[in-house]
């Protein structure tokens, strides 16, 4: 089937009048920047285009609940941003969105509540803001210029995740951040110094890293757009 025909068909079997489904198909193709592909066959489209068509087919009949599995796969940054905006638009309409993904930055940017599943079992659940707050402000993000070796053996620091010109420092409980800043400034140039809660990826690694790993099972977060 051609793209427009396929969208209209899927809309019709989900309860829309065929004429209405065809109009909505055209509307969504335009919204997704694919109006020029309406007459193409789906298997002729790129992976990213197919992802966008799948999303349109999932929402064109205006459901109250949307469940998406890795919807950003194959999308470049421009189209990934477009899809995120469309998801947030659905959320603003009161639609419940459940998003299954392994990409922590998506979860952290978009979700209200999360479930972490590992080995087929739920190991963490709750509102994202509450989960992060429970860890306290035990992390420091820095931008620096100097030899990476300058970050070794910092007093009060449990772990350093160094990216070259920036780093995340996991602090021991009770570490004096002002003393840490002074120590860093004695060692290298500090361009930025931000004390904050741990990133979701750090929580993920802590939760999964201390659990036995079962072959074929990986942790994942699910996003709940509204409650």
XYZ file of N, CA and C in Angstrom:
681
model
N 0.842 -1.199 0.000
C 0.000 0.000 0.000
C 0.871 1.241 0.000
N 0.319 2.306 -0.544
C 1.017 3.576 -0.516
C 0.767 4.249 0.834
N 1.659 5.171 1.176
C 1.656 5.743 2.520
C 0.305 6.347 2.895
N -0.235 7.197 2.033
C -1.523 7.837 2.354
C -2.622 6.794 2.505
N -2.647 5.806 1.594
C -3.663 4.753 1.659
C -3.525 3.951 2.953
N -2.294 3.668 3.329
C -2.071 2.874 4.523
C -2.541 3.609 5.778
N -2.219 4.897 5.873
C -2.654 5.673 7.029
C -4.178 5.748 7.095
N -4.809 5.980 5.951
C -6.269 6.051 5.917
C -6.887 4.718 6.336
N -6.308 3.620 5.862
C -6.796 2.284 6.216
C -6.682 2.037 7.721
N -5.511 2.375 8.284
C -5.301 2.155 9.713
C -6.242 3.022 10.546
N -6.486 4.262 10.092
C -7.440 5.123 10.785
C -8.846 4.556 10.736
N -9.203 3.984 9.592
C -10.552 3.439 9.414
C -10.789 2.225 10.310
N -9.790 1.340 10.421
C -10.004 0.148 11.255
C -9.951 0.498 12.740
N -9.551 1.735 13.054
C -9.569 2.189 14.449
C -10.770 3.090 14.723
N -11.760 3.036 13.836
C -13.029 3.674 14.144
C -13.372 4.946 13.388
N -12.446 5.453 12.566
C -12.736 6.675 11.820
C -13.492 6.338 10.540
N -14.362 7.248 10.133
C -14.948 7.156 8.801
C -13.813 7.242 7.784
N -13.898 6.480 6.677
C -12.770 6.428 5.752
C -12.431 7.802 5.187
N -13.449 8.594 4.881
C -13.200 9.936 4.353
C -12.478 10.793 5.380
N -12.887 10.704 6.644
C -12.225 11.450 7.708
C -10.806 10.945 7.905
N -10.640 9.617 7.826
C -9.314 9.028 7.988
C -8.377 9.515 6.892
N -8.882 9.633 5.683
C -8.047 10.109 4.578
C -7.634 11.562 4.795
N -8.555 12.394 5.287
C -8.232 13.804 5.564
C -7.184 13.907 6.668
N -7.349 13.087 7.714
C -6.377 13.112 8.801
C -5.018 12.604 8.332
N -5.020 11.628 7.424
C -3.766 11.119 6.871
C -3.009 12.232 6.159
N -3.728 12.998 5.358
C -3.101 14.121 4.648
C -2.577 15.167 5.629
N -3.346 15.438 6.659
C -2.963 16.425 7.667
C -1.688 16.005 8.378
N -1.608 14.726 8.769
C -0.434 14.255 9.487
C 0.797 14.175 8.589
N 0.601 13.821 7.340
C 1.737 13.799 6.418
C 2.328 15.199 6.261
N 1.447 16.189 6.208
C 1.925 17.572 6.111
C 2.633 17.990 7.396
N 2.055 17.629 8.536
C 2.641 18.000 9.829
C 4.028 17.381 9.998
N 4.215 16.189 9.458
C 5.483 15.486 9.598
C 6.454 15.771 8.459
N 6.043 16.661 7.536
C 6.916 17.002 6.417
C 7.065 15.888 5.403
N 6.034 15.044 5.283
C 6.091 13.902 4.376
C 5.007 13.948 3.300
N 4.439 15.136 3.065
C 3.359 15.215 2.078
C 3.823 14.794 0.686
N 5.102 14.994 0.385
C 5.613 14.614 -0.930
C 5.853 13.109 -1.047
N 5.672 12.385 0.065
C 5.853 10.933 0.047
C 4.531 10.195 0.126
N 3.422 10.912 0.004
C 2.090 10.307 0.147
C 1.856 9.176 -0.841
N 2.438 9.298 -2.034
C 2.221 8.277 -3.054
C 3.291 7.208 -3.086
N 4.241 7.266 -2.148
C 5.306 6.255 -2.108
C 4.836 5.035 -1.329
N 5.469 3.909 -1.588
C 5.194 2.717 -0.795
C 5.995 2.797 0.507
N 5.413 2.274 1.557
C 6.046 2.382 2.866
C 7.442 1.770 2.881
N 7.616 0.638 2.205
C 8.927 -0.023 2.234
C 9.974 0.706 1.400
N 9.564 1.777 0.712
C 10.515 2.595 -0.030
C 11.066 3.744 0.820
N 10.482 3.935 1.999
C 10.879 5.040 2.861
C 12.095 4.669 3.703
N 12.807 5.700 4.164
C 13.926 5.476 5.076
C 13.386 5.021 6.425
N 14.283 4.515 7.282
C 13.879 4.065 8.616
C 13.253 5.207 9.406
N 13.861 6.401 9.326
C 13.321 7.550 10.043
C 11.931 7.930 9.567
N 11.712 7.911 8.244
C 10.393 8.225 7.702
C 9.364 7.196 8.145
N 9.766 5.937 8.164
C 8.850 4.883 8.611
C 8.464 5.084 10.072
N 9.419 5.518 10.900
C 9.120 5.793 12.296
C 8.059 6.884 12.413
N 8.192 7.929 11.608
C 7.229 9.033 11.655
C 5.846 8.582 11.190
N 5.799 7.721 10.180
C 4.514 7.191 9.700
C 3.868 6.332 10.786
N 4.671 5.530 11.475
C 4.131 4.708 12.560
C 3.536 5.578 13.667
N 4.221 6.674 13.973
C 3.706 7.572 15.004
C 2.366 8.165 14.570
N 2.294 8.620 13.325
C 1.039 9.191 12.819
C -0.095 8.177 12.907
N 0.190 6.929 12.554
C -0.858 5.895 12.598
C -1.317 5.624 14.024
N -0.423 5.872 14.998
C -0.760 5.606 16.397
C -1.628 6.691 17.007
N -1.567 7.916 16.473
C -2.254 9.043 17.123
C -3.368 9.669 16.286
N -3.476 9.320 15.022
C -4.413 10.034 14.144
C -5.879 9.835 14.550
N -6.184 8.758 15.257
C -7.560 8.539 15.702
C -7.800 9.092 17.111
N -6.818 9.861 17.631
C -6.921 10.582 18.897
C -7.247 9.658 20.080
N -6.358 8.710 20.363
C -6.581 7.800 21.504
C -6.309 8.503 22.833
N -6.810 7.939 23.914
C -6.543 8.466 25.256
C -5.236 7.929 25.825
N -4.751 6.837 25.240
C -3.526 6.189 25.719
C -2.645 5.859 24.518
N -1.365 6.238 24.617
C -0.399 5.914 23.567
C 0.758 5.152 24.206
N 1.103 4.006 23.647
C 2.238 3.213 24.121
C 3.264 3.153 22.995
N 4.471 3.634 23.262
C 5.505 3.713 22.232
C 6.765 2.993 22.696
N 7.353 2.210 21.804
C 8.579 1.469 22.112
C 9.709 2.010 21.242
N 10.697 2.657 21.873
C 11.858 3.220 21.184
C 11.461 4.031 19.952
N 10.616 5.050 20.099
C 10.104 5.787 18.936
C 11.132 6.672 18.245
N 12.285 6.933 18.872
C 13.262 7.840 18.281
C 14.342 7.116 17.474
N 14.237 5.801 17.387
C 15.212 5.025 16.630
C 15.212 5.449 15.166
N 16.398 5.720 14.634
C 16.518 6.059 13.217
C 16.260 7.508 12.883
N 15.959 8.333 13.894
C 15.661 9.738 13.637
C 16.906 10.600 13.845
N 17.112 11.564 12.941
C 18.195 12.524 13.136
C 17.750 13.547 14.178
N 18.649 14.416 14.662
C 18.276 15.354 15.729
C 17.080 16.241 15.404
N 16.940 16.671 14.148
C 15.818 17.542 13.772
C 14.496 16.798 13.916
N 14.430 15.597 13.367
C 13.192 14.823 13.435
C 12.929 14.279 14.832
N 13.990 14.007 15.582
C 13.819 13.587 16.968
C 13.170 14.702 17.775
N 13.622 15.935 17.556
C 13.035 17.092 18.241
C 11.574 17.280 17.831
N 11.282 17.073 16.549
C 9.906 17.197 16.069
C 8.991 16.201 16.780
N 9.459 14.955 16.877
C 8.636 13.922 17.505
C 8.440 14.202 18.986
N 9.481 14.687 19.662
C 9.347 15.042 21.076
C 8.308 16.133 21.258
N 8.333 17.139 20.381
C 7.348 18.221 20.468
C 5.935 17.684 20.264
N 5.774 16.742 19.334
C 4.453 16.167 19.082
C 3.985 15.329 20.275
N 4.923 14.642 20.929
C 4.567 13.872 22.125
C 4.130 14.791 23.259
N 4.863 15.882 23.445
C 4.493 16.839 24.482
C 3.155 17.497 24.173
N 2.874 17.670 22.891
C 1.579 18.208 22.472
C 0.456 17.252 22.871
N 0.702 15.947 22.699
C -0.284 14.952 23.120
C -0.485 15.004 24.633
N 0.601 15.147 25.366
C 0.523 15.216 26.821
C -0.317 16.414 27.259
N -0.101 17.554 26.601
C -0.848 18.765 26.948
C -2.345 18.595 26.704
N -2.701 17.697 25.790
C -4.109 17.422 25.513
C -4.723 16.484 26.545
N -3.897 15.968 27.465
C -4.397 15.052 28.485
C -4.234 13.590 28.141
N -3.517 13.305 27.065
C -3.286 11.921 26.664
C -2.227 11.305 27.575
N -2.443 10.065 27.986
C -1.432 9.329 28.748
C -0.458 8.690 27.768
N 0.830 8.956 27.958
C 1.865 8.412 27.081
C 2.780 7.516 27.890
N 2.927 6.272 27.467
C 3.883 5.350 28.068
C 4.986 5.119 27.047
N 6.190 5.474 27.433
C 7.328 5.410 26.525
C 8.357 4.433 27.071
N 8.662 3.412 26.312
C 9.700 2.459 26.686
C 10.972 2.813 25.933
N 12.048 3.064 26.670
C 13.301 3.465 26.025
C 14.481 3.180 26.938
N 15.647 3.050 26.327
C 16.890 2.900 27.079
C 17.693 4.201 27.074
N 17.184 5.226 26.445
C 17.907 6.492 26.334
C 17.517 7.400 27.504
N 18.417 7.496 28.452
C 18.115 8.196 29.696
C 17.842 9.686 29.504
N 18.502 10.305 28.515
C 18.288 11.732 28.312
C 16.852 12.027 27.894
N 16.230 11.095 27.155
C 14.826 11.265 26.762
C 13.929 11.190 27.983
N 14.197 10.202 28.830
C 13.393 10.016 30.043
C 13.498 11.244 30.943
N 14.732 11.691 31.161
C 14.958 12.809 32.071
C 14.307 14.087 31.565
N 14.287 14.269 30.246
C 13.740 15.494 29.669
C 12.217 15.488 29.597
N 11.592 14.293 29.534
C 10.180 14.243 29.187
C 9.260 13.621 30.228
N 9.777 12.748 31.092
C 8.840 11.933 31.875
C 8.427 12.572 33.191
N 7.269 12.182 33.668
C 6.770 12.552 34.992
C 7.078 11.447 35.989
N 6.735 10.219 35.609
C 6.957 9.048 36.465
C 7.729 7.996 35.680
N 8.497 7.176 36.392
C 9.297 6.163 35.717
C 9.161 4.816 36.400
N 9.413 3.784 35.625
C 9.570 2.430 36.149
C 10.860 1.881 35.574
N 11.739 1.403 36.429
C 12.965 0.745 35.994
C 12.755 -0.751 36.122
N 12.907 -1.453 34.998
C 12.721 -2.902 34.966
C 14.061 -3.561 34.683
N 14.400 -4.559 35.485
C 15.654 -5.287 35.288
C 15.397 -6.766 35.508
N 15.788 -7.570 34.547
C 15.582 -9.015 34.684
C 14.120 -9.394 34.810
N 13.247 -8.582 34.195
C 11.819 -8.870 34.247
C 11.138 -8.431 35.523
N 11.870 -7.744 36.409
C 11.294 -7.296 37.679
C 11.428 -5.791 37.836
N 10.439 -5.189 38.459
C 10.478 -3.753 38.725
C 11.392 -3.480 39.916
N 12.417 -2.660 39.694
C 13.359 -2.373 40.773
C 13.285 -0.923 41.238
N 12.575 -0.078 40.506
C 12.428 1.316 40.912
C 11.185 1.884 40.259
N 10.395 2.618 41.054
C 9.169 3.209 40.510
C 8.850 4.478 41.287
N 8.329 5.472 40.603
C 7.855 6.677 41.268
C 7.977 7.905 40.383
N 7.626 9.043 40.965
C 7.778 10.300 40.237
C 9.269 10.612 40.127
N 9.688 11.025 38.946
C 11.095 11.274 38.695
C 11.656 12.327 39.650
N 10.904 13.384 39.875
C 11.385 14.456 40.751
C 11.619 13.945 42.169
N 10.728 13.064 42.658
C 10.877 12.516 44.014
C 12.084 11.577 44.103
N 12.276 10.769 43.064
C 13.393 9.823 43.056
C 14.722 10.574 43.075
N 14.839 11.598 42.248
C 16.095 12.355 42.197
C 16.330 13.105 43.509
N 15.250 13.652 44.076
C 15.384 14.393 45.333
C 15.828 13.481 46.468
N 15.438 12.213 46.419
C 15.792 11.284 47.492
C 17.299 11.018 47.552
N 17.984 11.256 46.448
C 19.429 11.061 46.429
C 20.174 12.292 46.939
N 19.480 13.425 46.995
C 20.127 14.651 47.444
C 21.059 15.212 46.388
N 21.616 16.372 46.695
C 22.553 17.016 45.762
C 23.955 16.487 46.039
N 24.190 15.289 45.504
C 25.447 14.602 45.787
C 26.386 14.551 44.589
N 26.101 15.362 43.569
C 26.909 15.351 42.362
C 27.334 16.765 41.993
N 28.471 16.853 41.328
C 28.975 18.136 40.841
C 29.322 17.981 39.368
N 28.854 18.908 38.545
C 29.249 18.965 37.143
C 30.245 20.098 36.984
N 31.371 19.814 36.359
C 32.364 20.862 36.157
C 32.774 20.946 34.693
N 33.148 22.137 34.273
C 33.844 22.345 33.016
C 35.238 22.806 33.384
N 36.241 22.214 32.776
C 37.607 22.540 33.195
C 38.556 22.503 32.005
N 39.707 23.079 32.180
C 40.747 23.034 31.163
C 42.047 22.613 31.791
N 42.542 21.456 31.397
C 43.771 20.964 31.997
C 43.940 19.484 31.775
N 44.958 18.929 32.382
C 45.249 17.506 32.288
C 44.199 16.713 33.065
N 43.596 15.663 32.434
C 42.592 14.854 33.143
C 43.103 14.277 34.460
N 44.421 14.124 34.588
C 44.975 13.584 35.811
C 44.742 14.462 37.017
N 44.370 15.723 36.770
C 44.142 16.648 37.887
C 42.913 16.278 38.702
N 42.084 15.399 38.179
C 40.855 15.016 38.882
C 41.029 13.755 39.730
N 42.222 13.203 39.735
C 42.445 11.970 40.503
C 42.578 12.267 42.004
N 42.076 11.341 42.791
C 42.250 11.371 44.251
C 41.770 12.679 44.877
N 40.607 13.131 44.448
C 40.020 14.332 45.047
C 39.397 13.974 46.394
N 39.681 14.712 47.450
C 39.094 14.412 48.762
C 37.574 14.580 48.743
N 36.874 13.587 49.287
C 35.420 13.650 49.359
C 34.703 13.225 48.100
N 35.450 12.722 47.089
C 34.847 12.314 45.820
C 34.933 10.799 45.666
N 33.778 10.164 45.427
C 33.724 8.716 45.281
C 34.029 8.258 43.863
N 33.567 9.041 42.877
C 33.700 8.613 41.492
C 33.798 9.826 40.588
N 34.622 9.714 39.548
C 34.768 10.767 38.543
C 34.418 10.181 37.180
N 33.483 10.815 36.473
C 33.165 10.444 35.093
C 33.649 11.594 34.219
N 34.791 11.389 33.579
C 35.469 12.463 32.850
C 35.197 12.358 31.353
N 34.789 13.462 30.737
C 34.528 13.494 29.296
C 35.585 14.284 28.540
N 36.626 14.735 29.204
C 37.684 15.481 28.541
C 37.737 16.932 28.974
N 36.718 17.698 28.613
C 36.639 19.103 29.022
C 35.547 19.327 30.056
N 34.839 18.276 30.380
C 33.811 18.338 31.422
C 33.835 17.029 32.203
N 33.286 17.058 33.408
C 33.291 15.854 34.241
C 32.154 15.915 35.248
N 31.740 14.721 35.696
C 30.757 14.590 36.769
C 31.462 13.949 37.955
N 31.309 14.555 39.120
C 31.935 14.054 40.334
C 30.863 13.589 41.302
N 30.943 12.351 41.734
C 30.006 11.808 42.726
C 30.638 11.979 44.102
N 29.997 12.712 44.982
C 30.587 13.065 46.269
C 30.161 12.119 47.392
N 31.030 11.998 48.389
C 30.661 11.315 49.620
C 29.657 12.181 50.380
N 28.839 11.545 51.194
C 27.887 12.278 52.008
C 28.630 13.227 52.951
N 28.189 14.480 52.974
C 28.797 15.453 53.866
C 30.000 16.182 53.296
N 30.332 15.931 52.036
C 31.473 16.618 51.421
C 31.217 18.123 51.349
N 32.203 18.905 51.726
C 32.121 20.366 51.666
C 32.385 20.801 50.228
N 31.346 21.270 49.541
C 31.497 21.626 48.133
C 32.423 22.822 47.934
N 32.449 23.732 48.905
C 33.342 24.885 48.782
C 34.806 24.451 48.889
N 35.066 23.503 49.780
C 36.423 22.970 49.906
C 36.815 22.214 48.640
N 35.842 21.507 48.062
C 36.106 20.775 46.820
C 36.427 21.748 45.697
N 35.658 22.824 45.596
C 35.909 23.831 44.563
C 37.304 24.431 44.725
N 37.671 24.738 45.958
C 38.992 25.319 46.218
C 40.096 24.357 45.804
N 39.925 23.071 46.120
C 40.913 22.058 45.742
C 41.046 21.970 44.221
N 39.904 22.001 43.526
C 39.930 21.939 42.066
C 40.638 23.152 41.470
N 40.355 24.313 42.009
C 40.965 25.538 41.496
C 42.468 25.561 41.744
N 42.924 24.852 42.771
C 44.357 24.738 43.015
C 45.037 23.821 42.002
N 44.210 22.965 41.375
C 44.776 21.977 40.456
C 44.658 22.371 38.984
N 43.584 23.088 38.623
C 43.331 23.365 37.210
C 42.411 24.572 37.061
N 42.154 24.983 35.819
C 41.207 26.066 35.569
C 39.786 25.507 35.580
N 38.905 26.113 36.363
C 37.515 25.683 36.452
C 36.635 26.709 35.728
N 35.960 26.249 34.678
C 35.091 27.125 33.889
C 33.657 27.130 34.413
N 33.229 26.028 34.986
C 31.879 25.955 35.561
C 31.886 24.940 36.693
N 30.995 25.151 37.675
C 30.922 24.283 38.856
C 29.475 24.293 39.321
N 28.765 23.180 39.119
C 27.340 23.110 39.425
C 27.073 21.927 40.350
N 26.496 22.211 41.507
C 26.102 21.163 42.445
C 24.650 20.793 42.152
N 24.381 19.529 41.904
C 23.002 19.146 41.591
C 22.712 17.709 41.992
N 21.489 17.281 41.711
C 21.075 15.907 41.958
C 21.715 14.997 40.913
N 21.799 13.706 41.180
C 22.399 12.804 40.189
C 21.570 12.747 38.919
N 22.238 12.551 37.791
C 21.534 12.324 36.548
C 20.850 10.965 36.597
N 19.817 10.828 35.800
C 19.077 9.569 35.783
C 19.969 8.398 35.361
N 20.889 8.651 34.462
C 21.793 7.591 34.024
C 22.618 7.067 35.198
N 23.014 7.953 36.103
C 23.792 7.539 37.266
C 22.957 6.682 38.210
N 21.690 7.061 38.386
C 20.792 6.263 39.218
C 20.566 4.893 38.582
N 20.381 4.902 37.279
C 20.183 3.669 36.511
C 21.367 2.717 36.714
N 22.582 3.247 36.532
C 23.773 2.412 36.656
C 23.942 1.878 38.072
N 23.610 2.711 39.049
C 23.715 2.258 40.441
C 22.727 1.140 40.729
N 21.500 1.295 40.255
C 20.461 0.293 40.516
C 20.746 -1.014 39.784
N 21.126 -0.922 38.519
C 21.332 -2.114 37.708
C 22.701 -2.724 37.972
N 23.689 -1.859 38.223
C 25.051 -2.341 38.387
C 25.243 -3.240 39.578
N 24.429 -3.059 40.624
C 24.606 -3.892 41.818
C 23.657 -5.090 41.824
N 22.927 -5.288 40.708
C 22.037 -6.442 40.587
C 22.643 -7.460 39.629
N 22.353 -8.747 39.809
C 22.852 -9.745 38.863
C 22.236 -9.530 37.495
N 23.058 -9.610 36.464
C 22.583 -9.402 35.099
C 22.216 -10.737 34.493
N 21.003 -10.835 33.942
C 20.547 -12.044 33.279
C 20.721 -11.866 31.782
N 21.294 -12.838 31.111
C 21.519 -12.728 29.672
C 20.213 -12.440 28.952
N 20.257 -11.443 28.060
C 19.080 -11.109 27.282
C 18.165 -10.122 27.942
N 18.448 -9.752 29.205
C 17.606 -8.802 29.911
C 18.377 -7.524 30.178
N 17.766 -6.389 29.853
C 18.387 -5.097 30.126
C 17.376 -4.224 30.830
N 17.874 -3.264 31.602
C 16.965 -2.341 32.268
C 16.338 -1.390 31.280
N 15.163 -0.892 31.588
C 14.549 0.106 30.728
C 13.637 0.982 31.554
N 13.452 2.223 31.059
C 12.553 3.159 31.698
C 11.297 3.263 30.872
N 10.201 3.474 31.543
C 8.957 3.743 30.840
C 8.452 5.094 31.269
N 7.947 5.840 30.291
C 7.481 7.177 30.564
C 5.965 7.197 30.683
N 5.483 7.887 31.694
C 4.055 8.058 31.867
C 3.767 9.539 31.739
N 3.122 9.929 30.654
C 2.940 11.340 30.354
C 2.023 12.046 31.328
N 0.918 11.428 31.681
C 0.002 12.018 32.674
C -0.430 10.903 33.603
N -0.900 11.281 34.754
C -1.312 10.266 35.724
C -2.807 10.299 35.956
